XYZ file of C-alpha atoms in Angstrom:
179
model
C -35.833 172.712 258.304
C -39.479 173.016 259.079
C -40.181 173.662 255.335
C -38.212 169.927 255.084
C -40.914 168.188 257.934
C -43.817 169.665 256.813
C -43.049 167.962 253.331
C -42.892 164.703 255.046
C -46.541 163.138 255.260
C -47.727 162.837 259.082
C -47.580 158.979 258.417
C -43.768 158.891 258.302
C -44.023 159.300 261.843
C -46.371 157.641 263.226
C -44.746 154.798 261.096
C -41.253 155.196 262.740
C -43.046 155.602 266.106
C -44.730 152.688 266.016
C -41.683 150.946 264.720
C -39.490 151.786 267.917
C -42.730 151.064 269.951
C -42.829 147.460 268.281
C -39.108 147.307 268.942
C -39.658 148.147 272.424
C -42.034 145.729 273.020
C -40.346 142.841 271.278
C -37.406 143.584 273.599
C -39.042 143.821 276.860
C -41.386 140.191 275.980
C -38.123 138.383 274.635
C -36.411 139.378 278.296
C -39.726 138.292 280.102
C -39.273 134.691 277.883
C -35.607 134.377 278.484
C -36.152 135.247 282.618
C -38.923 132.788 282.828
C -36.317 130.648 280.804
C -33.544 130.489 282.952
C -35.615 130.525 286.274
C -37.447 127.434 285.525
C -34.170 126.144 283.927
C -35.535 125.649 280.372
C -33.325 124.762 277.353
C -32.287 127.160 275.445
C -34.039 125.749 271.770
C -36.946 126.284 273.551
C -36.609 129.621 274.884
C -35.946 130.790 270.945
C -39.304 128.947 270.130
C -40.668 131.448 272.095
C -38.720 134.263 270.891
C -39.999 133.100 267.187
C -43.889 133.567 268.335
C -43.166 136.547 269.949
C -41.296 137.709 266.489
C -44.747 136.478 264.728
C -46.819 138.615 267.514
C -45.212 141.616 267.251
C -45.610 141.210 263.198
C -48.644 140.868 263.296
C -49.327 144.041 265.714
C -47.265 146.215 263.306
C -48.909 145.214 260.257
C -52.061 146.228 261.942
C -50.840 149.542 263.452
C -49.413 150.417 260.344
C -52.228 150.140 258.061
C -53.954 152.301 260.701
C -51.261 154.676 260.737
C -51.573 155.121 256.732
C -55.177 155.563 256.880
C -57.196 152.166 256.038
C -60.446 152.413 257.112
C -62.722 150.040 259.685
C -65.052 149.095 256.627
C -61.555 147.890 254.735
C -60.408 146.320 258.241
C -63.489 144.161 258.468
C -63.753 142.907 255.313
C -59.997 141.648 255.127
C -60.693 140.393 258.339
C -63.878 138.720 257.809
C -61.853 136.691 254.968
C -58.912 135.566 256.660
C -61.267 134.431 259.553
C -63.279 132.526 256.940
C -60.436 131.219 255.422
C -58.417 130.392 258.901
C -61.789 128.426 260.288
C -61.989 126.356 257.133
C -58.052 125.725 257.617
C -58.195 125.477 261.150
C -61.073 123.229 261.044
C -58.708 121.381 258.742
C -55.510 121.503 261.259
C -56.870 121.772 264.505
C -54.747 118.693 265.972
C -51.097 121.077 264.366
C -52.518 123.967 266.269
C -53.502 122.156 269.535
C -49.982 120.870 269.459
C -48.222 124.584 269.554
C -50.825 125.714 271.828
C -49.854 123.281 274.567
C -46.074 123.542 273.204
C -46.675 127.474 274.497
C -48.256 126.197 278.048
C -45.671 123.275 278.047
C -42.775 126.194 277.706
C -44.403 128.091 280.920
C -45.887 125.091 282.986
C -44.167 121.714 282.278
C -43.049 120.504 284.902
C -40.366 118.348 283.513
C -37.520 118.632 281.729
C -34.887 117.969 279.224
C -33.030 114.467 280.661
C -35.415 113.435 282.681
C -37.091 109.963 282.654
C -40.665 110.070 282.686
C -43.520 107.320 282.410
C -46.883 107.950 280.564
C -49.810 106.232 281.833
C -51.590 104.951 278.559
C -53.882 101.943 279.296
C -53.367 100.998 275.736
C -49.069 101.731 275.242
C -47.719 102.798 278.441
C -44.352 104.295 278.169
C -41.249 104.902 280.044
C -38.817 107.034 278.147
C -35.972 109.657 278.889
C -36.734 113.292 277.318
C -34.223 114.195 274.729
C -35.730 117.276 272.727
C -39.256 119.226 273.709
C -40.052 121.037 270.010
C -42.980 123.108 269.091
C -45.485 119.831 268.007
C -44.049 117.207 269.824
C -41.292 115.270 272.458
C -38.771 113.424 271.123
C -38.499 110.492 274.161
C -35.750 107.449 274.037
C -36.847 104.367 275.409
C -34.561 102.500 277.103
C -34.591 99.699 274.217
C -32.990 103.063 272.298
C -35.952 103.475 270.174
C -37.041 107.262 269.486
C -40.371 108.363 269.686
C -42.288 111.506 268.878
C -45.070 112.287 271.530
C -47.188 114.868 270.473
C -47.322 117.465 272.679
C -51.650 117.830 273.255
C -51.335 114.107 274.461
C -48.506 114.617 276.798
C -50.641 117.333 278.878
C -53.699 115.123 278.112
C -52.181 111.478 279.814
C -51.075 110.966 283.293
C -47.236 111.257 283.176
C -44.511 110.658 286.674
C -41.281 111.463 286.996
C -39.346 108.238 286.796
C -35.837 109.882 287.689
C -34.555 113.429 287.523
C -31.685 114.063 285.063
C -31.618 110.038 284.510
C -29.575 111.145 281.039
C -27.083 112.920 282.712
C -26.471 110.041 285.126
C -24.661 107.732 281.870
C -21.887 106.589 282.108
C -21.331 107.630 286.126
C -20.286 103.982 286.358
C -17.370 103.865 283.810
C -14.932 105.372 286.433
């Protein structure tokens, strides 16, 4: 048996052990999500948003960790670094408004204070608009006017405009008046 392990490159482990660390930690930061989920009441779509950037984190960590673990250097770190930074800021530069819209979809996720059903009114001096929320997605709201029209509100303007709460669960309240 110990002729068996020492055949086995140290890497193997450190590989497996930092794949049941990166399970660990996907675990415990998908229950953190999901509790702040159902405390502040937050659909369930956008809970698994969450889970899907903490899937991306955790990717991202292992990749790292594992090139470490199988030996690739600083000087090979910081040149594949330097290039994907170089290439990100030239496509970030490119995209910043896609990126400023997932950003504040994360905050939105923690710190909106409104929610799914609820009819809001955004104070725009040029389009002001009164809407019920139907969907809150990673880029944007989907809000229904009470003409019926859908819009999509992108979601760096939403935390950018002054927005009150018209009426609390107004799209649960339809059709109260048909009995």
């Amino acid at each position: 048996m110990d002729r068996l392990i020492s055949l086995i490159p140290i890497e193997v482990f450190y590989s497996v052990a930092i794949f049941l660390m990166l399970l660990i930690l996907q675990f415990f930061l998908k229950q953190a999500a999901k509790r702040v989920g159902e405390r502040a009441e937050i659909n369930i779509t956008r809970t698994r948003l969450m889970f899907k950037y903490i899937n991306i984190l955790v990717f991202i960590l292992g990749v790292f960790l594992l090139s470490i673990a199988w030996g690739v250097g600083w000087a090979e770190f910081s040149i594949i670094f330097s290039s994907v930074f170089a290439i990100l800021g030239v496509a970030l530069f490119a995209i910043w408004s896609i990126l400023s819209n997932i950003t504040c979809g994360v905050i939105m996720f923690f710190s909106f204070p409104y929610k799914i059903g609820d009819k809001i009114k955004i104070h725009d001096k040029d389009i002001p608009i009164e809407a019920i929320i139907e969907d809150i997605k990673a880029f944007h709201l989907h809000l229904r006017t009470l003409d019926g029209e859908l819009i999509t509100y992108p979601n760096n303007l939403i935390l950018q405009k002054a927005v009150s709460l018209v009426e609390k669960n107004a799209r649960l309240d339809e059709g109260k008046d048909a009995l």
